[in-house]
Coordinates of C-alpha atoms in Angstrom, one line a residue:
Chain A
X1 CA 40.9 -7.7 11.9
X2 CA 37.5 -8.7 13.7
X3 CA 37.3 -12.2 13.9
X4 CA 35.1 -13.8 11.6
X5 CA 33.4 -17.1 12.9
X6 CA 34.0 -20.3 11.2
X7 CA 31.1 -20.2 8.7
X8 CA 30.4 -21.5 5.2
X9 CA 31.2 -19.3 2.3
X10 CA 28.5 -18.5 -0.4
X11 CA 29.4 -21.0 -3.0
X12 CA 28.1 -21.5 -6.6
X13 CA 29.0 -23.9 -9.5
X14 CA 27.5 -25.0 -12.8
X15 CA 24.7 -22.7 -12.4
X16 CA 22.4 -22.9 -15.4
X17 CA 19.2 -20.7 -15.3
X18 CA 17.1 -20.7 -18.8
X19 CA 13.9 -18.3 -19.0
X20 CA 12.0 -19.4 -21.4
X21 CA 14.9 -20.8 -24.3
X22 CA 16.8 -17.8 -23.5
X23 CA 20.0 -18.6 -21.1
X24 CA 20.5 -15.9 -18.9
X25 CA 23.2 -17.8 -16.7
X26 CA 25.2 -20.2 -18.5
X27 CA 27.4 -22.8 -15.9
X28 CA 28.6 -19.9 -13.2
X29 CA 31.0 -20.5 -10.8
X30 CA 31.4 -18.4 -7.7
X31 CA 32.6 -18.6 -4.1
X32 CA 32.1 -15.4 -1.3
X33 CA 34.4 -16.6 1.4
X34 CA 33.1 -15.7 5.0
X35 CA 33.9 -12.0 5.3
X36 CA 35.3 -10.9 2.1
X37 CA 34.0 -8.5 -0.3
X38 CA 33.1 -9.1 -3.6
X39 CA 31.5 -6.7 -6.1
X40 CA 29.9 -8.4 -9.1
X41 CA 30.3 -5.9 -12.5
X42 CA 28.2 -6.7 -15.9
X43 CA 26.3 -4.6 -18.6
X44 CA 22.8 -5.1 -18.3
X45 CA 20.8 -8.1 -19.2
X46 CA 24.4 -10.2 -17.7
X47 CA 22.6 -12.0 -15.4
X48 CA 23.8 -10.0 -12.1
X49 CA 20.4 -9.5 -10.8
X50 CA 19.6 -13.2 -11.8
X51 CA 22.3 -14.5 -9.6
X52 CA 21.6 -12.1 -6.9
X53 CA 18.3 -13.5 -6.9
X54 CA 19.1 -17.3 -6.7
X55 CA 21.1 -16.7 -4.0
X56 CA 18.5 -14.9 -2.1
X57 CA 16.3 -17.4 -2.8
X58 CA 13.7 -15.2 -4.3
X59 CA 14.0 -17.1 -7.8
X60 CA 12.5 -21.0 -7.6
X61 CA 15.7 -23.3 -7.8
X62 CA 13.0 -26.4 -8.0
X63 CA 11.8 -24.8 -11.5
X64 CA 12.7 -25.9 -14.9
X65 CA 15.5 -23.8 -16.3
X66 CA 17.7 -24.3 -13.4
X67 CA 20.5 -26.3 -12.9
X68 CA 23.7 -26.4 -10.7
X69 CA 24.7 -26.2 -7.1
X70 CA 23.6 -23.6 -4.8
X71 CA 25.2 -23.1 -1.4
X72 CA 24.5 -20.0 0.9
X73 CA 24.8 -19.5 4.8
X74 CA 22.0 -20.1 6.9
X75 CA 21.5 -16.4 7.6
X76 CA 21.4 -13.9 4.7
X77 CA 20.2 -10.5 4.0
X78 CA 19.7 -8.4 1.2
X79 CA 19.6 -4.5 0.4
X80 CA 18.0 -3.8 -2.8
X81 CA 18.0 -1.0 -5.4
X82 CA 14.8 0.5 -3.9
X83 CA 15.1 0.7 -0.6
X84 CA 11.6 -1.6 -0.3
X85 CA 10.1 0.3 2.8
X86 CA 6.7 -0.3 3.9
X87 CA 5.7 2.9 4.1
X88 CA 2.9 2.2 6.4
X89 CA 5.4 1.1 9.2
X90 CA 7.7 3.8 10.7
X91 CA 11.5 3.5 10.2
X92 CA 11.9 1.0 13.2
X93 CA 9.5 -1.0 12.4
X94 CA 10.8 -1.6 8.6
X95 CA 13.8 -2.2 10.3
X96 CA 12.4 -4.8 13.2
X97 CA 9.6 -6.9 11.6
X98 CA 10.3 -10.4 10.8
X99 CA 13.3 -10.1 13.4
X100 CA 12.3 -13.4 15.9
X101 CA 13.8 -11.8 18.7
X102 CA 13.0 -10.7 22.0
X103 CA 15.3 -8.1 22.1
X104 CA 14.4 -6.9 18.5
X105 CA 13.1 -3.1 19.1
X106 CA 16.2 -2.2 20.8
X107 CA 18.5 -4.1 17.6
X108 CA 16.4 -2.1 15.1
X109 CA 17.3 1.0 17.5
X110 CA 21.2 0.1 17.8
X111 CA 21.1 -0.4 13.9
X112 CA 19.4 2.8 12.9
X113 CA 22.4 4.5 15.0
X114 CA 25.1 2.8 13.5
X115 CA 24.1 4.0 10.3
X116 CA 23.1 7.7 11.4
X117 CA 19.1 7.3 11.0
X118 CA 18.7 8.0 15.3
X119 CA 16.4 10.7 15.3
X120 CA 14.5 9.3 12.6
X121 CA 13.1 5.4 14.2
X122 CA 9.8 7.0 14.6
X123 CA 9.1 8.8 10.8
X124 CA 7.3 7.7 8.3
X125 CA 9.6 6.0 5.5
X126 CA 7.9 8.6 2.9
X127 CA 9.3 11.7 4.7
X128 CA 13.0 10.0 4.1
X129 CA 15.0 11.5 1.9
X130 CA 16.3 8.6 -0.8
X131 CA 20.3 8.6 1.3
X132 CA 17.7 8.3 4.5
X133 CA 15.7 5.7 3.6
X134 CA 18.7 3.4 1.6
X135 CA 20.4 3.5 5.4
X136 CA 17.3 2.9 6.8
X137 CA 17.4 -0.6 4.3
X138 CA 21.1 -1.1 4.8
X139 CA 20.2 -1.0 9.1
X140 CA 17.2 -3.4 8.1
X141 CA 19.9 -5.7 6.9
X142 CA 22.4 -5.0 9.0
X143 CA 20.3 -5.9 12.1
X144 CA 19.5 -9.9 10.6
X145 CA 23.3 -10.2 11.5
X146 CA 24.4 -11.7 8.0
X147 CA 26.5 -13.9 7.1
X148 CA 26.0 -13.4 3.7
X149 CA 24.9 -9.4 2.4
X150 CA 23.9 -9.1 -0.9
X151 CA 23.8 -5.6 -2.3
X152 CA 21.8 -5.0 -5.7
X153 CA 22.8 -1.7 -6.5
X154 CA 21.9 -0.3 -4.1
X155 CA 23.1 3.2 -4.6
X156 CA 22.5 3.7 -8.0
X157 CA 19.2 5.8 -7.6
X158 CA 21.5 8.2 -5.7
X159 CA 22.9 11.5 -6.5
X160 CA 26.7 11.0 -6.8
X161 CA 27.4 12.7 -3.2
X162 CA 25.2 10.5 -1.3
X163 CA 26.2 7.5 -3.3
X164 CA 30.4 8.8 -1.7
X165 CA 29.0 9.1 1.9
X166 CA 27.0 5.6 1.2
X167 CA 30.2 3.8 0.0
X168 CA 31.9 4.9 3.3
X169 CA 29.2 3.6 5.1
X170 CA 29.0 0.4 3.9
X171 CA 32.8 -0.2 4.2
X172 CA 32.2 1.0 7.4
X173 CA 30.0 -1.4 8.6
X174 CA 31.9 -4.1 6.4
X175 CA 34.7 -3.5 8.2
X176 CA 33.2 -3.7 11.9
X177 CA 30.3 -6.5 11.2
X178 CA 32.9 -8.9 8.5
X179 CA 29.6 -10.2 6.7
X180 CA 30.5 -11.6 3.4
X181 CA 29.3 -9.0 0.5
X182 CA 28.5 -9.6 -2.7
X183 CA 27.6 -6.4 -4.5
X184 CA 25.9 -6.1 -8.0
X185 CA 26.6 -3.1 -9.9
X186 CA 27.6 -1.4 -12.9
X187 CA 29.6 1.4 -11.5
X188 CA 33.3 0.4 -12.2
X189 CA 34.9 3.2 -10.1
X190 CA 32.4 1.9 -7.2
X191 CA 33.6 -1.7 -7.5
X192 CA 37.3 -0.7 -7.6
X193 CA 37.1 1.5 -4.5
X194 CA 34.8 -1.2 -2.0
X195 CA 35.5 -4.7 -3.0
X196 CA 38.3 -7.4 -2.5
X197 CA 37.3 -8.9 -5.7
X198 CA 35.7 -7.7 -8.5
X199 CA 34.4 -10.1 -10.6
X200 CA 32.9 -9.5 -13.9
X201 CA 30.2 -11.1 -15.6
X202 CA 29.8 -11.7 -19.1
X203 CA 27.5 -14.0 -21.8
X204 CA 26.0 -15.9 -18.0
X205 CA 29.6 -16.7 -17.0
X206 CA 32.5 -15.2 -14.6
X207 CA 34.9 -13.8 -17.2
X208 CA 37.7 -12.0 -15.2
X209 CA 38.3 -12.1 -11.5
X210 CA 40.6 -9.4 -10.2
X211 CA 41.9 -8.5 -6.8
X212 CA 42.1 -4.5 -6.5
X213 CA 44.9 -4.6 -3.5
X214 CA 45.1 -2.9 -0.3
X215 CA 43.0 0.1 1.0
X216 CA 42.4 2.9 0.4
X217 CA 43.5 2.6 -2.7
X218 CA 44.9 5.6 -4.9
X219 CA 45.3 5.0 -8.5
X220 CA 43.4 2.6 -10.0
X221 CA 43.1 3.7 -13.5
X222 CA 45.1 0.7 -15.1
X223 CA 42.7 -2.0 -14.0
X224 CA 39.8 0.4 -14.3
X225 CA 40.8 0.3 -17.9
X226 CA 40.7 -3.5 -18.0
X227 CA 38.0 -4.1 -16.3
X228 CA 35.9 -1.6 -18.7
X229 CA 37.1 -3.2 -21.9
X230 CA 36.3 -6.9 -20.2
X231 CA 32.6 -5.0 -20.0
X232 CA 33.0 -3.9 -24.0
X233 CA 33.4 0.0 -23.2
X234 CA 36.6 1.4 -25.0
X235 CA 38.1 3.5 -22.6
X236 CA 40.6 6.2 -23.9
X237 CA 39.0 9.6 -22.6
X238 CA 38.8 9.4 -19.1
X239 CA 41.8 7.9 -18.3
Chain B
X1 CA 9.0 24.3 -5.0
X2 CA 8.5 21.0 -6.7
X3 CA 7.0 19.4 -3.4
X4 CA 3.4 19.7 -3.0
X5 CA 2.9 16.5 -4.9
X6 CA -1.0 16.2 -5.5
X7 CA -1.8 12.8 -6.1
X8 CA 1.5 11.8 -4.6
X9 CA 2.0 8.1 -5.9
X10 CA 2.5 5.9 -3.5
X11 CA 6.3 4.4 -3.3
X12 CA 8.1 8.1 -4.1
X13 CA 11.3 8.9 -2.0
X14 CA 11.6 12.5 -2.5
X15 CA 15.4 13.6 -2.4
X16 CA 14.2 16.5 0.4
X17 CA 12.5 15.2 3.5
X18 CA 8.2 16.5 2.7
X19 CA 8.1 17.3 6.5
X20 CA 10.0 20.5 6.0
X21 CA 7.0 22.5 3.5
X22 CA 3.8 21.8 5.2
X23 CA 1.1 24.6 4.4
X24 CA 1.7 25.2 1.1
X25 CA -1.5 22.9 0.5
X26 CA -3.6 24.9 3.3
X27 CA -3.5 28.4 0.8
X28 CA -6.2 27.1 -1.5
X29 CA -8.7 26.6 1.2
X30 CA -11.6 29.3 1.2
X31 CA -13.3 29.9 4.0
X32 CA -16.1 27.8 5.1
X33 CA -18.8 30.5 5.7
X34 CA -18.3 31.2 1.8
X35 CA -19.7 28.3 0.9
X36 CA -22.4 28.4 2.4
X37 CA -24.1 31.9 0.0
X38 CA -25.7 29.8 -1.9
X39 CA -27.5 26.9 -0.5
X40 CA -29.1 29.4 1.7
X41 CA -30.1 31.6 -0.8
X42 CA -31.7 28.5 -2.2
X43 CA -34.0 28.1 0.5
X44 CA -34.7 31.7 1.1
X45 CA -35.6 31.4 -2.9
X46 CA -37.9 28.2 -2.3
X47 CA -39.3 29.9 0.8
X48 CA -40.6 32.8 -0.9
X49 CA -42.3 30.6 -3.8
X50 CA -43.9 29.2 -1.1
X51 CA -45.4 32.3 0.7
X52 CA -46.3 34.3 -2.5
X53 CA -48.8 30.8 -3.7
X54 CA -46.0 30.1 -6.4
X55 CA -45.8 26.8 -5.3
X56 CA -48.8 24.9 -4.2
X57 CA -48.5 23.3 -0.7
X58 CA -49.4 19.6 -2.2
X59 CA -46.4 19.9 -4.6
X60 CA -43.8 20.6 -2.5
X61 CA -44.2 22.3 1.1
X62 CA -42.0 25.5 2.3
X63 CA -38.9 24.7 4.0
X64 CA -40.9 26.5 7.2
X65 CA -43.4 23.8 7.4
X66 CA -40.9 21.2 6.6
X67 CA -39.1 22.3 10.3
X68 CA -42.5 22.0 12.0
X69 CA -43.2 18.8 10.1
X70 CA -39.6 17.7 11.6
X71 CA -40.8 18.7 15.1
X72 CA -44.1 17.0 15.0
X73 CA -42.5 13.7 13.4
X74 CA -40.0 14.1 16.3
X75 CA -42.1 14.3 18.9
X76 CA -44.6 11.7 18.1
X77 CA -42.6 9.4 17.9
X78 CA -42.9 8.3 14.0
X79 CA -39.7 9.5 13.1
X80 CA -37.2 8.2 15.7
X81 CA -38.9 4.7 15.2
X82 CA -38.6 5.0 11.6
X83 CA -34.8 5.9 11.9
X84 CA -34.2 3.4 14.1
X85 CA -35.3 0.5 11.9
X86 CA -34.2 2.2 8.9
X87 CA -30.5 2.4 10.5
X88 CA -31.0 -1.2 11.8
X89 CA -31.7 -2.7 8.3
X90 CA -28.7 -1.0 6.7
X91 CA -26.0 -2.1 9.3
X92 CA -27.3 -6.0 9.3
X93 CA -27.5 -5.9 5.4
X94 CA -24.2 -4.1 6.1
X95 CA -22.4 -6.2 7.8
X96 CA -23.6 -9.3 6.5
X97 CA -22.5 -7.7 2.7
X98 CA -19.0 -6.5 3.9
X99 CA -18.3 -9.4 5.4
X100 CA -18.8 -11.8 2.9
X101 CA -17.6 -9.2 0.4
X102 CA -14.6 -8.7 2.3
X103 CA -13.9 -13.0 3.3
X104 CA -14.5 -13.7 -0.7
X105 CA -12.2 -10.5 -2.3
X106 CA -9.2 -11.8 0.1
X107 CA -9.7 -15.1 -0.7
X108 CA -9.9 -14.5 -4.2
X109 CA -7.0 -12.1 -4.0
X110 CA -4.7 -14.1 -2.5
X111 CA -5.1 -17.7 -3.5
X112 CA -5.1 -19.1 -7.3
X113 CA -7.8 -21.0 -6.5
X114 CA -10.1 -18.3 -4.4
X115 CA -9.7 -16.5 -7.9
X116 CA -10.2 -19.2 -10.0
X117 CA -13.3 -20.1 -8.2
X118 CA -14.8 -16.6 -6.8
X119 CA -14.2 -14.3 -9.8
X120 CA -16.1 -15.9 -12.7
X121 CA -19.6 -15.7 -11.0
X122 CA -18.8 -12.2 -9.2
X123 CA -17.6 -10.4 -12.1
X124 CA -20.8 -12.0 -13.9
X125 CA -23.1 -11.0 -11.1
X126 CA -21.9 -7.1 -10.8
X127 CA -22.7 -6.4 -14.2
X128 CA -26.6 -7.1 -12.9
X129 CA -28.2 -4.0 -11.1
X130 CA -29.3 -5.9 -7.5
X131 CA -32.5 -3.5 -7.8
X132 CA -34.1 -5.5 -10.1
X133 CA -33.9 -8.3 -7.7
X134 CA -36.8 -6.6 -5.5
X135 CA -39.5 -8.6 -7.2
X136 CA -37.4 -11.9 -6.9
X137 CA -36.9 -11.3 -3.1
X138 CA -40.8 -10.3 -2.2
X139 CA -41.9 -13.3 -4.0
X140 CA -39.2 -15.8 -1.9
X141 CA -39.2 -13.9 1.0
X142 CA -42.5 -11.9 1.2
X143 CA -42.8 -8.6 2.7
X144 CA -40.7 -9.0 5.9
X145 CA -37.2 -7.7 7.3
X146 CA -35.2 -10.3 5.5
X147 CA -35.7 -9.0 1.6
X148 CA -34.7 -5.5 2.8
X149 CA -31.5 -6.5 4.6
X150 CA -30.9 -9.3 1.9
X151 CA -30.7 -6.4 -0.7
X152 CA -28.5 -4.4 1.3
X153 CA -26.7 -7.2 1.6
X154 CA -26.2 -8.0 -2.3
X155 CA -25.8 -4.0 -2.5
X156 CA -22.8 -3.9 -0.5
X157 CA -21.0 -7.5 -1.2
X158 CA -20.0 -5.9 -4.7
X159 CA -17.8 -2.9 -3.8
X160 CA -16.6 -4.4 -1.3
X161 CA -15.4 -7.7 -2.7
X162 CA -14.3 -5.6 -6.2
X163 CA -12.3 -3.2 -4.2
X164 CA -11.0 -5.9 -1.9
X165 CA -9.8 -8.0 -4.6
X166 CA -8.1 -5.1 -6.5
X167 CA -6.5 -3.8 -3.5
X168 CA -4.7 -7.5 -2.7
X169 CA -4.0 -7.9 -6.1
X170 CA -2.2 -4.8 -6.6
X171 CA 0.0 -4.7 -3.4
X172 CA 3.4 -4.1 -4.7
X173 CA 5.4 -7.6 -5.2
X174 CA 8.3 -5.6 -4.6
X175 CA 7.3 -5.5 -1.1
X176 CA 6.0 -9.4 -0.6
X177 CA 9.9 -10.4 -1.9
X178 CA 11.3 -7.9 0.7
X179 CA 9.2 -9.7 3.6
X180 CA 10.1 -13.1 2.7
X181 CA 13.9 -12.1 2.2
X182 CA 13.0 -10.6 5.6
X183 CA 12.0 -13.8 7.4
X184 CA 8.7 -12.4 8.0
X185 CA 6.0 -15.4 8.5
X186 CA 2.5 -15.7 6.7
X187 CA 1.0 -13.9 9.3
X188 CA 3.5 -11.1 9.2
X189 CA 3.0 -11.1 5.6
X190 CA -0.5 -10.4 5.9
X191 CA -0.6 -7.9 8.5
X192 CA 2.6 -5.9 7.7
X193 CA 2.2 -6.4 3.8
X194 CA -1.1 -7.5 2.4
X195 CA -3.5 -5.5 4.6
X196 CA -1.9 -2.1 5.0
X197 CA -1.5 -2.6 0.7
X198 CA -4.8 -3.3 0.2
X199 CA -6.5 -1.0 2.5
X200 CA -6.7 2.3 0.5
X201 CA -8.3 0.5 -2.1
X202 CA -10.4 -1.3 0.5
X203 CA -12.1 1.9 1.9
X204 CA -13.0 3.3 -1.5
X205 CA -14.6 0.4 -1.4
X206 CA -16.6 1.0 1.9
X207 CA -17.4 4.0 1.3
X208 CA -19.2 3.1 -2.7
X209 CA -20.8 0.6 -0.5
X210 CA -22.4 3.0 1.9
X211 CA -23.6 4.9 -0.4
X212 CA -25.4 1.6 -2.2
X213 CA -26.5 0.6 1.2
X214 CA -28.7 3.9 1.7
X215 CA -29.9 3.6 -1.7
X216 CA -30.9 0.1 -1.4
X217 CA -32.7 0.7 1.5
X218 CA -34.8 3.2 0.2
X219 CA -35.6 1.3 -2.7
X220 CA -36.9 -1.7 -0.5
X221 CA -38.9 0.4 1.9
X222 CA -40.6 2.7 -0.8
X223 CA -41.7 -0.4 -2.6
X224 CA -43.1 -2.3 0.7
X225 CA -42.8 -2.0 4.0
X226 CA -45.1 -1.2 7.0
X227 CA -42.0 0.1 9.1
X228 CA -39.2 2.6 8.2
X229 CA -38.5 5.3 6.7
X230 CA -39.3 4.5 3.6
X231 CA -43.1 3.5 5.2
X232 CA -43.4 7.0 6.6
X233 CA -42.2 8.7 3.4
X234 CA -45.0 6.6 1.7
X235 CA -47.5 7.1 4.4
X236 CA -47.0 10.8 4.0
X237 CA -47.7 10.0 0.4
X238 CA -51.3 8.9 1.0
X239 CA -52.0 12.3 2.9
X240 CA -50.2 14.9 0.6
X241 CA -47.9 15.5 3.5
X242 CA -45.1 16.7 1.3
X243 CA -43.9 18.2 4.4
X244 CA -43.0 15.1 6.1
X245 CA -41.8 13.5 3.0
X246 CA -39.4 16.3 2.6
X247 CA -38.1 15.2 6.3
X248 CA -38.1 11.8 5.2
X249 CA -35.5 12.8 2.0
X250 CA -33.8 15.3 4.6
X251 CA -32.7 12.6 6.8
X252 CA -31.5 10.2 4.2
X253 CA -28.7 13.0 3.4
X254 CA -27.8 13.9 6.4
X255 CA -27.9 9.7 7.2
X256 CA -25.6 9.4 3.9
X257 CA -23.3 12.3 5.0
X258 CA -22.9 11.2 8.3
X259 CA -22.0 7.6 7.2
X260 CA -19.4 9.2 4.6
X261 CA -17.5 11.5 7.1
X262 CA -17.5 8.6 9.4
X263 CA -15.0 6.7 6.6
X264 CA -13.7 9.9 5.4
X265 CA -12.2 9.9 9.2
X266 CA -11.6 6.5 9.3
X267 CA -9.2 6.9 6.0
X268 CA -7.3 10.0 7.2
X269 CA -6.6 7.8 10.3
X270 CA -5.5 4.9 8.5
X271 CA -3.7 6.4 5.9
X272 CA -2.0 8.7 8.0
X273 CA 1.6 7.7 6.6
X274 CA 0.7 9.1 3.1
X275 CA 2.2 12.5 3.0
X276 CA -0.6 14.1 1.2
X277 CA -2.9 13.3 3.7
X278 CA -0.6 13.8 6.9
X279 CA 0.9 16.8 5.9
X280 CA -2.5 18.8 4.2
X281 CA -5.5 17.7 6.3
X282 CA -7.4 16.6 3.3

């Protein structure tokens, strides 16, 4: 194992967020230790993206309708469901603006080969294919050296091949970079074969918390059972 | 099959890269020299109601003696001058218009407050044709260059600002919380995000507001001016020269034209990432 600096986890608790008399996230607790991997299952309307947000900092903690403690690294980077390319900037570009660093054009360059994107640095985004131009976000993430990577579904626009080659990917570059993941989805099967944790969210609170085991991991049809009634699917065909 | 996408919206990712089917656009195209049958038969029409007395000389003259008309005007000197201050009026009312147009739809766009204040008395003011205004502007500013370039002005600032203001308004907030999750700063933001968004939107704008700057211009010469275009078109008037007022009418189209193609090139270099307009030479 790579060895992962001394950094603070991700770390939530009591987290209350209202919209408008309707509580979407109702006293959540949840800690990302530095490095691990942690995949984030609900139905929709849970509150996933909601929490994803908070911690990205996109949603106003000073507003009212939020309450509880919020702690995330200093540096943090997110991959969302659309890949969110400016598509008036070529690939390197999306990947190197609002990187602060002298060496930046050369780290967007590194990061577009680590996740197979070299010949195309110079294209415009819209002449990506959608696997292209989710690795083109995943490098534009990749390259803010993370401590903390939040991932909101981001393959879920993705025909079911390129969603396989994507999942390798990102374990891939988990694996070699250690930055902590938290990933929001509803693909159970997903969850079970990338994360440490799965966690599942239910009603604005963490309702199960389960640890899949080593990888790679062969049968996991008895937790996948679980974990689908925990999300109120009854599961008897496929398994 | 499925990828010649016409009015390709903006934020598509196709699941095949575009850049492999290029010409599949390029078929439609007919050949220039097609297009051109009929405005020439046209003139050749107009040319022999001229000869054969169909049409009397003092209501319209043939296109013959519009070309010599063109030459003379030319040569003496009348016409050049004319252009000159003509072109003159329309890029100071120009630039003054697009400017402020341009300073007041950002503002507005990207502030509460620019909106709160700006877009009240704007919208109010669109809905007024900035013609009418000539009447207003002789009697505060009498008959020199400032009423013409003043009504260019006030013709431009409307498209402009309109277009402006729609364009930063509808860049994609999608984007803005990628570049602040990004780390981008407000100048980032604006150059990477805002401006790029806004342009296409921006040079519609521009180009409306050329065509309003011509027409403006006309407007304020024909109804008083001892310089111009406009002055020789009415000069002509006096002397049943419907030769050189023909010339006069000629030049403000190809003066229009000329100014359109100019953004027409501008856009295709600007929006060069747009598929449709990369990949089909529009």
């Amino acid at each position: 194992m790579s060895t992962p600096a001394e950094t603070a986890p991700a770390h939530v608790a009591g987290l209350v967020r209202d919209f408008g008399g309707r509580r979407v996230l109702d006293g959540l607790d949840l800690t990302v230790a530095p490095g691990e991997f942690v995949a984030l299952l609900g139905r929709s309307g849970s509150g996933k993206s909601t929490l994803l947000r908070v911690l990205a900092g996109l949603d106003d903690t000073a507003a009212e309708g939020v309450s509880g403690t919020v702690e995330v690294p200093g540096s943090l980077a997110v991959a969302f469901q659309e890949p969110r390319l400016l598509p008036w900037r070529s690939v390197r570009d999306n990947v190197r603006l609002g990187l602060h660093r002298d060496d930046a054009i050369e780290a967007a360059g590194r990061a577009l080969d680590e996740v197979g994107l070299t010949g195309r640095a110079d294209a415009w985004p819209l002449t990506l294919s959608g696997g292209e131009a989710q690795r083109a976000s995943l490098a534009r993430a990749l390259v803010r050296e993370p401590e903390l990577l939040l991932l909101d579904e981001p393959f879920g626009a993705l025909d079911a091949l390129t969603r396989i080659a994507m999942h390798d990917l990102v374990l891939d570059l988990w694996t070699r970079h250690r930055p902590g993941i938290l990933l929001v989805t509803h693909d159970v099967d997903e969850a079970l074969a990338l994360a440490d944790r799965v966690v599942v969210l239910d009603g604005g609170r963490i309702v199960a918390d389960h640890a899949p085991g080593p990888r790679p991991r062969h049968d996991t049809s008895a937790l996948r059972a679980t974990v689908l009634a925990e999300l109120g699917v009854i599961d008897d065909a496929t398994t | 099959m499925s990828t010649t996408f016409p009015g390709a919206p903006a934020r598509t990712y196709d699941s095949e890269p575009t850049r492999t089917d290029p010409p599949s656009g390029r078929r439609r195209r007919t050949p220039t020299w097609q297009r051109w049958i009929s405005p020439i038969a046209i003139v050749v029409v107009w040319q022999l109601a001229s000869t054969t007395g169909l049409l009397a000389e003092d209501e319209l003259a043939s296109p013959w003696r519009v070309v010599t008309a063109a030459v003379d005007v030319t040569r003496s000197g009348e016409l050049p001058e004319g252009l000159a201050i003509s072109l003159g009026r329309v890029v100071a009312g120009f630039l003054i218009g697009g400017l402020v147009g341009l300073v007041l739809g950002v503002w507005s766009g990207l502030s509460r407050w620019g909106g709160l204040i700006v877009d009240p008395p704007v919208q109010m003011l669109r809905t007024m044709p900035h013609l009418a205004l000539v009447p207003l502007f002789i009697l505060w500013f009498g008959v020199d260059e400032t009423p013409k370039i003043l009504l260019v002005a006030l013709g431009v600032l409307f498209p402009i600002y309109l277009n402006v203001h729609a364009g930063v308004r509808g860049v994609d907030p999608k984007l803005l919380e990628m570049a602040r999750v990004s780390g981008f700063d407000r100048r980032e933001i604006l150059r990477h995000v805002v401006v790029p968004g806004a342009l296409p939107s921006a040079l519609t704008g521009l180009r409306l507001a050329l065509g309003i700057a011509w027409l403006s211009i006309v407007v304020a010469e024909t109804v008083s001016s001892d310089t111009g275009l406009g002055y020789m078109i009415n000069n002509a008037r006096e002397f049943l020269r419907t030769d050189v007022i023909v010339v006069g009418l000629v030049v403000y189209a190809v003066l229009g034209l000329g100014t359109d193609a100019l953004v027409r090139a501008l856009e295709r270099r600007a929006l060069r990432w747009r598929p449709t307009i990369a990949g089909t030479d529009s």
